[in-house]
């Protein structure tokens, strides 16, 4: 039986280093800094950190930051944070050359961003829902058309 890395609570954790795209590297390799599993930031800090990671081309790490907010945040906002995390995973799939996976995750992100209805229909924390939806739809159209995407195309603005 294969032994897996586990945290103190017994949950499976992969302690192997990862490359810029989040792919595991051989044990002992030097990878990019990992996002702590127990990360718990305030929403504005989460968005600032995730934006910095996206701007640096580290969509996988941005996904991990946004996923922590999704799992730790208030129930009423979970769909929003899940959408943002899925957007970042969609970008990760583009970076890895997995266009089918990118289309699936970007479509899910658009669906959740569109379905999320905050109180008084005002997006919290300055999140730019229309801009993110338009950006994801633009990426989906480019993928469908087989167009080449630049690094700049993979750096959405989370806030307006």
mmCIF file of C-alpha atoms in Angstrom:
data_model
loop_
_atom_site.group_PDB
_atom_site.id
_atom_site.type_symbol
_atom_site.label_atom_id
_atom_site.label_comp_id
_atom_site.label_asym_id
_atom_site.label_seq_id
_atom_site.Cartn_x
_atom_site.Cartn_y
_atom_site.Cartn_z
ATOM 1 C CA UNK A 1 0.000 0.000 0.000
ATOM 2 C CA UNK A 2 1.288 3.479 -0.921
ATOM 3 C CA UNK A 3 1.959 5.738 2.060
ATOM 4 C CA UNK A 4 0.572 9.264 1.710
ATOM 5 C CA UNK A 5 1.606 12.416 3.513
ATOM 6 C CA UNK A 6 -0.963 13.284 6.176
ATOM 7 C CA UNK A 7 -1.584 16.337 8.331
ATOM 8 C CA UNK A 8 -2.111 16.227 12.120
ATOM 9 C CA UNK A 9 -5.831 15.489 11.601
ATOM 10 C CA UNK A 10 -5.037 12.545 9.302
ATOM 11 C CA UNK A 11 -6.141 14.269 6.059
ATOM 12 C CA UNK A 12 -4.073 13.464 2.988
ATOM 13 C CA UNK A 13 -1.594 16.219 2.114
ATOM 14 C CA UNK A 14 0.942 16.214 -0.690
ATOM 15 C CA UNK A 15 4.127 17.668 0.763
ATOM 16 C CA UNK A 16 6.071 17.396 -2.502
ATOM 17 C CA UNK A 17 7.341 20.669 -3.952
ATOM 18 C CA UNK A 18 5.405 22.096 -6.908
ATOM 19 C CA UNK A 19 6.364 24.006 -10.036
ATOM 20 C CA UNK A 20 4.892 27.394 -11.072
ATOM 21 C CA UNK A 21 1.873 25.638 -12.562
ATOM 22 C CA UNK A 22 1.141 23.600 -9.432
ATOM 23 C CA UNK A 23 2.472 20.299 -10.771
ATOM 24 C CA UNK A 24 4.263 18.081 -8.218
ATOM 25 C CA UNK A 25 8.027 17.871 -8.580
ATOM 26 C CA UNK A 26 10.235 14.980 -7.468
ATOM 27 C CA UNK A 27 10.935 14.907 -3.730
ATOM 28 C CA UNK A 28 13.913 17.098 -2.858
ATOM 29 C CA UNK A 29 13.382 19.457 -5.814
ATOM 30 C CA UNK A 30 13.128 23.196 -5.387
ATOM 31 C CA UNK A 31 9.665 24.464 -6.196
ATOM 32 C CA UNK A 32 7.713 27.651 -5.690
ATOM 33 C CA UNK A 33 6.570 28.649 -2.221
ATOM 34 C CA UNK A 34 3.482 26.725 -1.127
ATOM 35 C CA UNK A 35 0.284 28.316 0.140
ATOM 36 C CA UNK A 36 -0.261 27.149 3.734
ATOM 37 C CA UNK A 37 -3.143 24.690 4.105
ATOM 38 C CA UNK A 38 -4.457 26.621 7.097
ATOM 39 C CA UNK A 39 -4.512 30.003 5.311
ATOM 40 C CA UNK A 40 -7.318 32.170 6.667
ATOM 41 C CA UNK A 41 -7.235 35.792 5.478
ATOM 42 C CA UNK A 42 -9.787 38.566 5.554
ATOM 43 C CA UNK A 43 -11.613 38.941 2.202
ATOM 44 C CA UNK A 44 -9.712 42.075 1.091
ATOM 45 C CA UNK A 45 -6.379 40.448 1.987
ATOM 46 C CA UNK A 46 -7.430 37.320 0.099
ATOM 47 C CA UNK A 47 -8.226 39.334 -3.028
ATOM 48 C CA UNK A 48 -4.997 41.347 -2.798
ATOM 49 C CA UNK A 49 -2.874 38.208 -2.349
ATOM 50 C CA UNK A 50 -4.704 36.319 -5.117
ATOM 51 C CA UNK A 51 -4.314 39.294 -7.481
ATOM 52 C CA UNK A 52 -0.568 39.469 -6.788
ATOM 53 C CA UNK A 53 -0.259 35.771 -7.571
ATOM 54 C CA UNK A 54 -2.289 36.122 -10.786
ATOM 55 C CA UNK A 55 -0.155 39.102 -11.819
ATOM 56 C CA UNK A 56 2.944 36.946 -11.256
ATOM 57 C CA UNK A 57 1.528 34.156 -13.452
ATOM 58 C CA UNK A 58 0.881 31.869 -10.468
ATOM 59 C CA UNK A 59 -2.752 30.998 -11.133
ATOM 60 C CA UNK A 60 -2.510 27.679 -9.257
ATOM 61 C CA UNK A 61 -1.366 29.448 -6.093
ATOM 62 C CA UNK A 62 -4.084 32.082 -6.558
ATOM 63 C CA UNK A 63 -6.574 29.224 -6.749
ATOM 64 C CA UNK A 64 -5.326 27.879 -3.416
ATOM 65 C CA UNK A 65 -5.730 31.303 -1.780
ATOM 66 C CA UNK A 66 -9.250 31.700 -3.188
ATOM 67 C CA UNK A 67 -10.140 28.122 -2.264
ATOM 68 C CA UNK A 68 -9.182 28.845 1.371
ATOM 69 C CA UNK A 69 -11.641 31.780 1.359
ATOM 70 C CA UNK A 70 -14.294 29.523 -0.164
ATOM 71 C CA UNK A 71 -13.817 26.917 2.567
ATOM 72 C CA UNK A 72 -13.362 29.321 5.498
ATOM 73 C CA UNK A 73 -15.721 32.151 4.571
ATOM 74 C CA UNK A 74 -19.361 32.730 5.394
ATOM 75 C CA UNK A 75 -21.795 30.282 3.847
ATOM 76 C CA UNK A 76 -23.607 33.095 1.992
ATOM 77 C CA UNK A 77 -20.403 33.892 0.035
ATOM 78 C CA UNK A 78 -19.248 30.379 -0.770
ATOM 79 C CA UNK A 79 -20.590 30.407 -4.335
ATOM 80 C CA UNK A 80 -18.669 33.633 -5.019
ATOM 81 C CA UNK A 81 -15.351 32.350 -3.683
ATOM 82 C CA UNK A 82 -15.862 29.013 -5.416
ATOM 83 C CA UNK A 83 -16.399 30.858 -8.707
ATOM 84 C CA UNK A 84 -13.189 32.850 -8.230
ATOM 85 C CA UNK A 85 -11.223 29.702 -7.325
ATOM 86 C CA UNK A 86 -12.597 27.921 -10.395
ATOM 87 C CA UNK A 87 -11.638 30.886 -12.579
ATOM 88 C CA UNK A 88 -8.055 30.576 -11.310
ATOM 89 C CA UNK A 89 -8.056 26.810 -11.944
ATOM 90 C CA UNK A 90 -9.311 27.493 -15.462
ATOM 91 C CA UNK A 91 -6.306 29.770 -15.964
ATOM 92 C CA UNK A 92 -4.043 27.050 -14.554
ATOM 93 C CA UNK A 93 -5.411 24.590 -17.113
ATOM 94 C CA UNK A 94 -4.680 27.062 -19.923
ATOM 95 C CA UNK A 95 -1.118 27.460 -18.635
ATOM 96 C CA UNK A 96 -0.735 23.681 -18.601
ATOM 97 C CA UNK A 97 -2.151 23.310 -22.127
ATOM 98 C CA UNK A 98 -5.316 21.510 -20.973
ATOM 99 C CA UNK A 99 -7.883 23.462 -22.965
ATOM 100 C CA UNK A 100 -10.743 21.055 -22.294
ATOM 101 C CA UNK A 101 -10.257 21.400 -18.532
ATOM 102 C CA UNK A 102 -9.927 25.170 -18.935
ATOM 103 C CA UNK A 103 -13.228 25.402 -20.793
ATOM 104 C CA UNK A 104 -14.989 23.314 -18.142
ATOM 105 C CA UNK A 105 -13.705 25.360 -15.197
ATOM 106 C CA UNK A 106 -14.137 28.752 -16.862
ATOM 107 C CA UNK A 107 -17.723 27.856 -17.787
ATOM 108 C CA UNK A 108 -18.395 26.831 -14.176
ATOM 109 C CA UNK A 109 -16.888 30.103 -12.959
ATOM 110 C CA UNK A 110 -19.111 32.114 -15.310
ATOM 111 C CA UNK A 111 -22.158 30.143 -14.216
ATOM 112 C CA UNK A 112 -21.467 30.675 -10.513
ATOM 113 C CA UNK A 113 -20.532 34.344 -10.908
ATOM 114 C CA UNK A 114 -23.739 34.931 -12.846
ATOM 115 C CA UNK A 115 -25.882 32.992 -10.359
ATOM 116 C CA UNK A 116 -24.400 34.617 -7.249
ATOM 117 C CA UNK A 117 -26.840 37.203 -5.959
ATOM 118 C CA UNK A 118 -25.532 39.237 -3.041
ATOM 119 C CA UNK A 119 -27.733 41.422 -0.889
ATOM 120 C CA UNK A 120 -29.059 44.380 -2.895
ATOM 121 C CA UNK A 121 -27.188 42.873 -5.894
ATOM 122 C CA UNK A 122 -24.026 44.767 -4.844
ATOM 123 C CA UNK A 123 -20.880 42.695 -5.228
ATOM 124 C CA UNK A 124 -18.834 42.616 -2.016
ATOM 125 C CA UNK A 125 -15.220 43.720 -1.661
ATOM 126 C CA UNK A 126 -15.194 45.573 -4.988
ATOM 127 C CA UNK A 127 -15.198 42.329 -6.987
ATOM 128 C CA UNK A 128 -15.727 43.106 -10.671
ATOM 129 C CA UNK A 129 -18.319 40.485 -11.636
ATOM 130 C CA UNK A 130 -19.086 41.974 -15.089
ATOM 131 C CA UNK A 131 -15.382 42.287 -15.890
ATOM 132 C CA UNK A 132 -14.599 38.760 -14.720
ATOM 133 C CA UNK A 133 -17.520 37.256 -16.635
ATOM 134 C CA UNK A 134 -16.501 39.157 -19.787
ATOM 135 C CA UNK A 135 -12.870 38.086 -19.357
ATOM 136 C CA UNK A 136 -13.810 34.422 -18.882
ATOM 137 C CA UNK A 137 -16.153 34.516 -21.892
ATOM 138 C CA UNK A 138 -13.377 36.079 -23.964
ATOM 139 C CA UNK A 139 -11.007 33.275 -22.923
ATOM 140 C CA UNK A 140 -13.665 30.666 -23.727
ATOM 141 C CA UNK A 141 -14.185 32.164 -27.196
ATOM 142 C CA UNK A 142 -10.428 32.247 -27.836
ATOM 143 C CA UNK A 143 -10.053 28.617 -26.740
ATOM 144 C CA UNK A 144 -12.977 27.578 -28.937
ATOM 145 C CA UNK A 145 -11.412 29.369 -31.913
ATOM 146 C CA UNK A 146 -8.018 27.800 -31.239
ATOM 147 C CA UNK A 147 -6.404 31.199 -30.740
ATOM 148 C CA UNK A 148 -3.084 31.581 -28.985
ATOM 149 C CA UNK A 149 -3.379 33.258 -25.581
ATOM 150 C CA UNK A 150 -0.692 35.514 -24.133
ATOM 151 C CA UNK A 151 0.420 35.709 -20.511
ATOM 152 C CA UNK A 152 -1.394 39.056 -20.303
ATOM 153 C CA UNK A 153 -4.633 37.294 -21.282
ATOM 154 C CA UNK A 154 -4.274 35.133 -18.171
ATOM 155 C CA UNK A 155 -4.208 38.023 -15.703
ATOM 156 C CA UNK A 156 -7.785 39.057 -14.938
ATOM 157 C CA UNK A 157 -8.569 41.931 -12.580
ATOM 158 C CA UNK A 158 -10.498 40.617 -9.586
ATOM 159 C CA UNK A 159 -11.647 44.060 -8.490
ATOM 160 C CA UNK A 160 -12.899 46.975 -10.506
#
